[in-house]
PDB file of C-alpha atoms in Angstrom:
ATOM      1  CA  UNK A   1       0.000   0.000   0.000  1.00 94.00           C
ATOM      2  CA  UNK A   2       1.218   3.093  -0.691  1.00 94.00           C
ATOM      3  CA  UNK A   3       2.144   6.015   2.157  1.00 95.00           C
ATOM      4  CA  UNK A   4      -1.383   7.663   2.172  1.00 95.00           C
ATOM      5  CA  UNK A   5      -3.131   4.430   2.516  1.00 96.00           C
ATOM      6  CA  UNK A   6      -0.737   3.244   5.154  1.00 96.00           C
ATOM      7  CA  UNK A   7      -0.931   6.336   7.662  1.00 96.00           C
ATOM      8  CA  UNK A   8      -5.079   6.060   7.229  1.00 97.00           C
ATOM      9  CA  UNK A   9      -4.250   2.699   8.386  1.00 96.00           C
ATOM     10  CA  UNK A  10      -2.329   2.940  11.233  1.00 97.00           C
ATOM     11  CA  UNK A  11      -3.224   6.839  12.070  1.00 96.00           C
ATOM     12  CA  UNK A  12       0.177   8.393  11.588  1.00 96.00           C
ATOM     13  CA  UNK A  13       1.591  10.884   9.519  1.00 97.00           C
ATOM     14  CA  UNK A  14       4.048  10.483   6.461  1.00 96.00           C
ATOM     15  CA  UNK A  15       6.645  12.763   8.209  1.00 97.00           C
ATOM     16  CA  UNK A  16       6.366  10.030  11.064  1.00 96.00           C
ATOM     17  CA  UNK A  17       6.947   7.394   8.815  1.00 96.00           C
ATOM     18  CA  UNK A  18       9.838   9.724   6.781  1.00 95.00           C
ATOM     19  CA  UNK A  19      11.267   9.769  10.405  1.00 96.00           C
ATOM     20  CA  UNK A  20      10.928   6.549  11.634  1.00 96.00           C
ATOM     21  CA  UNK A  21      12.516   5.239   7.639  1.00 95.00           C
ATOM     22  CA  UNK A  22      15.712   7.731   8.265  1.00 95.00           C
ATOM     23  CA  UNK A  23      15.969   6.206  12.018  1.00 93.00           C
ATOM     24  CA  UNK A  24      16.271   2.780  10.194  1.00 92.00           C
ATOM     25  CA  UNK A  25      13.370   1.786  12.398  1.00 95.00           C
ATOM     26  CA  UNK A  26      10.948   0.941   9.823  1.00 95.00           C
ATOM     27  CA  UNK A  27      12.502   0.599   5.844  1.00 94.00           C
ATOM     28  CA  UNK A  28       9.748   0.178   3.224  1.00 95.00           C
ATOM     29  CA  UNK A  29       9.973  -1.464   0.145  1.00 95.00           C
ATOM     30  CA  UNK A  30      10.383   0.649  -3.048  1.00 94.00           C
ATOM     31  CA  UNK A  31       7.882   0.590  -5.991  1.00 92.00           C
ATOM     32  CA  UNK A  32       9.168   1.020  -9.211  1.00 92.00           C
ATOM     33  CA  UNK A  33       8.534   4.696  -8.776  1.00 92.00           C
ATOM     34  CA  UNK A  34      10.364   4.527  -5.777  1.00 92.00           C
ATOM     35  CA  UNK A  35       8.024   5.608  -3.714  1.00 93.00           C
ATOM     36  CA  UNK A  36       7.555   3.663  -0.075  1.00 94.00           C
ATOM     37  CA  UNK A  37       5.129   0.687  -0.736  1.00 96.00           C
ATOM     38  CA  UNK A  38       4.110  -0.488   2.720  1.00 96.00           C
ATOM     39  CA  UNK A  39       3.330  -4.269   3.945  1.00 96.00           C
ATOM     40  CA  UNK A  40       1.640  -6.190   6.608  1.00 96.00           C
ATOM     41  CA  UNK A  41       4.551  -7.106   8.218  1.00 95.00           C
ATOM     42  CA  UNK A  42       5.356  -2.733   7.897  1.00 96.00           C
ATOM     43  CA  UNK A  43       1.585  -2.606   9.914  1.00 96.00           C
ATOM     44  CA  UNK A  44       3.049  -4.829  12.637  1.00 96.00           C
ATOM     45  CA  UNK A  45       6.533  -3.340  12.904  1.00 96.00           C
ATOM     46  CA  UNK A  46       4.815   0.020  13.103  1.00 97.00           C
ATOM     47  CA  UNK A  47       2.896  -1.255  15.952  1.00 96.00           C
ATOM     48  CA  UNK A  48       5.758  -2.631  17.650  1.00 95.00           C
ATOM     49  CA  UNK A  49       7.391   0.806  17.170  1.00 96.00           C
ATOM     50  CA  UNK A  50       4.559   2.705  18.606  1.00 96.00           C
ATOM     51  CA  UNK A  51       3.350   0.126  21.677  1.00 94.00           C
ATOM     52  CA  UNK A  52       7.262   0.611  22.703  1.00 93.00           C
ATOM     53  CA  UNK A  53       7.288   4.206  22.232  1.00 94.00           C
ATOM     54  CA  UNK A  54       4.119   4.240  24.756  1.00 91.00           C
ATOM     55  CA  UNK A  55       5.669   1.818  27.323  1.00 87.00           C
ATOM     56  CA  UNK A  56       8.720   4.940  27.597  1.00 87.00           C
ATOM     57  CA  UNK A  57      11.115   3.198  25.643  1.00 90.00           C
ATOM     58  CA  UNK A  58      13.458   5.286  23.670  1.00 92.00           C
ATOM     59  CA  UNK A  59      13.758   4.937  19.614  1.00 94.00           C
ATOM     60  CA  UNK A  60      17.341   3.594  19.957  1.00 92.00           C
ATOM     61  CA  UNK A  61      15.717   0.623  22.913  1.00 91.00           C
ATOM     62  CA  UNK A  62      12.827   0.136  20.336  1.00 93.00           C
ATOM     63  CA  UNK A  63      15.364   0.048  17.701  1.00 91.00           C
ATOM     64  CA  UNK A  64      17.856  -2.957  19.782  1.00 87.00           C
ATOM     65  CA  UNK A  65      14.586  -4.588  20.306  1.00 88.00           C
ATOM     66  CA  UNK A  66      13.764  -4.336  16.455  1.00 89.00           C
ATOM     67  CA  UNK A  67      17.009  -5.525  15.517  1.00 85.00           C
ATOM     68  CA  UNK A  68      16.701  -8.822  17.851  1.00 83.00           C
ATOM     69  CA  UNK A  69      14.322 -10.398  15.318  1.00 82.00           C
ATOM     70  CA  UNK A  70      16.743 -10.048  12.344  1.00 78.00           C
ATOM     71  CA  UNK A  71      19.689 -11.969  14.687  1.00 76.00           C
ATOM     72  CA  UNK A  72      20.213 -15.118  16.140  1.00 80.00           C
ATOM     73  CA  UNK A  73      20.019 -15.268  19.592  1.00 79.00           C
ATOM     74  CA  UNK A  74      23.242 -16.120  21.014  1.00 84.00           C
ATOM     75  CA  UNK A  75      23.821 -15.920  24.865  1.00 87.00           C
ATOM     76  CA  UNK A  76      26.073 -12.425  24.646  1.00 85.00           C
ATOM     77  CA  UNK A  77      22.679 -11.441  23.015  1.00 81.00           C
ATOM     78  CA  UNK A  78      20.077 -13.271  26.096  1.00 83.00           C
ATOM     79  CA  UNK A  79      22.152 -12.024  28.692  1.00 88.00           C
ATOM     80  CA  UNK A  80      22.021  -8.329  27.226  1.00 85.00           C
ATOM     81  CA  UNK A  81      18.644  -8.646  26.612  1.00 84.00           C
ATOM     82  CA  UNK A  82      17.658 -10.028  30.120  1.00 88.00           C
ATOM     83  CA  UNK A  83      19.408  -7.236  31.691  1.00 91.00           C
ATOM     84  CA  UNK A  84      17.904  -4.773  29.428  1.00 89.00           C
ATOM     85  CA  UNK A  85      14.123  -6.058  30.229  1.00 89.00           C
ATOM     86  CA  UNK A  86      15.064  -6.367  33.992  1.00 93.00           C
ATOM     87  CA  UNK A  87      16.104  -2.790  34.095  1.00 92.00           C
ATOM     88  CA  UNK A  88      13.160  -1.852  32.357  1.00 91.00           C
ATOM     89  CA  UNK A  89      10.836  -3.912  34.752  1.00 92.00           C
ATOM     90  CA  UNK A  90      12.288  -1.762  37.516  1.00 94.00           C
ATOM     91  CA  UNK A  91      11.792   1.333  35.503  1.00 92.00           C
ATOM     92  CA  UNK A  92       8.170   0.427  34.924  1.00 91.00           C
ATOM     93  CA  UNK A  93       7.800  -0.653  38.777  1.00 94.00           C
ATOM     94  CA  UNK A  94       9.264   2.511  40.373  1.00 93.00           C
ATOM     95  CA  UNK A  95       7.073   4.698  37.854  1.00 91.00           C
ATOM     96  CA  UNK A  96       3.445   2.165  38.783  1.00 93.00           C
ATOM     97  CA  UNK A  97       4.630   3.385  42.605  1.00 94.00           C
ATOM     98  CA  UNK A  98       5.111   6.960  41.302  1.00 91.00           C
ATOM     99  CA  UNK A  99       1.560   6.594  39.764  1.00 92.00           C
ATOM    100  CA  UNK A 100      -0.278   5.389  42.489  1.00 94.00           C
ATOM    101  CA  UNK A 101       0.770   8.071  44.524  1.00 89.00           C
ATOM    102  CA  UNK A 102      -0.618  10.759  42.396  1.00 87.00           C
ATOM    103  CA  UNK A 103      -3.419   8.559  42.193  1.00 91.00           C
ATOM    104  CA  UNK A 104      -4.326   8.766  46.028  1.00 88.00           C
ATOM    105  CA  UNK A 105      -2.600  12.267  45.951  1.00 82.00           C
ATOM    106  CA  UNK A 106      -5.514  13.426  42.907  1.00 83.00           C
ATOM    107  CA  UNK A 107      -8.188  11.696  44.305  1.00 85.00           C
ATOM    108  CA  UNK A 108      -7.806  13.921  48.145  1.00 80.00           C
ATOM    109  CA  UNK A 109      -7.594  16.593  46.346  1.00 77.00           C
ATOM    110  CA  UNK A 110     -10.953  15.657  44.420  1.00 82.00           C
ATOM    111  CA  UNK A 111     -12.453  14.424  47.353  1.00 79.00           C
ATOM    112  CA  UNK A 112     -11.535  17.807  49.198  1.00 75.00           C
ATOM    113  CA  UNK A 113     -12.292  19.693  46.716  1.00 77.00           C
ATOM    114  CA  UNK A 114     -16.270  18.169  46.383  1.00 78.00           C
ATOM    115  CA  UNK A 115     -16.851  18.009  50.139  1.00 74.00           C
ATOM    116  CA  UNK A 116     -15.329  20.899  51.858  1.00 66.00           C
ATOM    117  CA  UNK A 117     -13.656  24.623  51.303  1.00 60.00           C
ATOM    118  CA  UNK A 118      -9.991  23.239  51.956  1.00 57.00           C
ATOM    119  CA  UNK A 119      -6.561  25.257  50.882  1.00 66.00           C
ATOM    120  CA  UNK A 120      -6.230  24.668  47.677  1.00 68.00           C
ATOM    121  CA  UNK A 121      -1.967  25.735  47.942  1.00 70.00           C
ATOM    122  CA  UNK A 122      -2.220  22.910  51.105  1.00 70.00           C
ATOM    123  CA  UNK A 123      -3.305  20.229  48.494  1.00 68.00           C
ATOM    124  CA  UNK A 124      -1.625  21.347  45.792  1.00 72.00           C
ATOM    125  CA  UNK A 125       1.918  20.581  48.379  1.00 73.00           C
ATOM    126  CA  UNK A 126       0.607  17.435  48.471  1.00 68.00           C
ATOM    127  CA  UNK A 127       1.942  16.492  45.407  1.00 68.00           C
ATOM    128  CA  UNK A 128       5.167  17.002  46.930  1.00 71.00           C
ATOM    129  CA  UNK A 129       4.701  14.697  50.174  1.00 67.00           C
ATOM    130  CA  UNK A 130       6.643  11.733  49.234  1.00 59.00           C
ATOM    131  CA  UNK A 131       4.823  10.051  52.583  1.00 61.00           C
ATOM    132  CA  UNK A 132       1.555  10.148  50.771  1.00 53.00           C
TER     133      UNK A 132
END
């Protein structure tokens, strides 16, 4: 499919795609015109690219993980990649702690806010209480 087709499909622009093509993150085939013909397996690579991208990863972690389905997998390349995916599952677990907090943090504040005439400023610093 060409690039118009392609970014109706997936709901991205072409300079995202002319972006994520100079990255080396996602390489189209060439028609004879040599314009970018997009596949299936472009759709899922594109959705790799993008579920990684919302996860926090960074293009050059998307693009190591990208580049482990084009190698074999020796165990240089398990042992990097278990370390890599550990750090990130502490990454991930430290910001789901984070998150909660300003869950319960948000939700006084809502809760004041609804039911009573509290400080505003006083909630607001809650945000900052790293006990809440």
């Amino acid at each position: 499919m060409n690039t118009k087709q392609f970014c109706q499909l997936v709901n991205t622009t072409r300079d995202t795609l002319r972006f994520y093509d100079q990255k080396g993150l996602l390489i189209p085939q060439r028609d004879a015109n040599n314009y970018r013909a997009y596949t299936v397996d472009d759709q899922k690579t594109f959705l790799i690219i993008r579920n990684l991208q919302l996860a926090g990863l960074k293009l050059n972690e998307i693009e190591m993980i990208l580049n482990l389905r084009e190698r074999p997998i020796t165990s240089e390349c398990h042992d990097d990649t278990l370390q890599f995916i550990l750090e990130k599952q502490r990454e991930f677990n430290h910001k789901e702690i984070f998150y909660k907090q300003l869950q319960k943090t948000t939700a006084t504040m809502v809760d004041s806010l609804e039911h009573s005439q509290s400080d505003l400023e006083d909630l607001i610093n809650k945000l900052g209480d790293i006990n809440n």
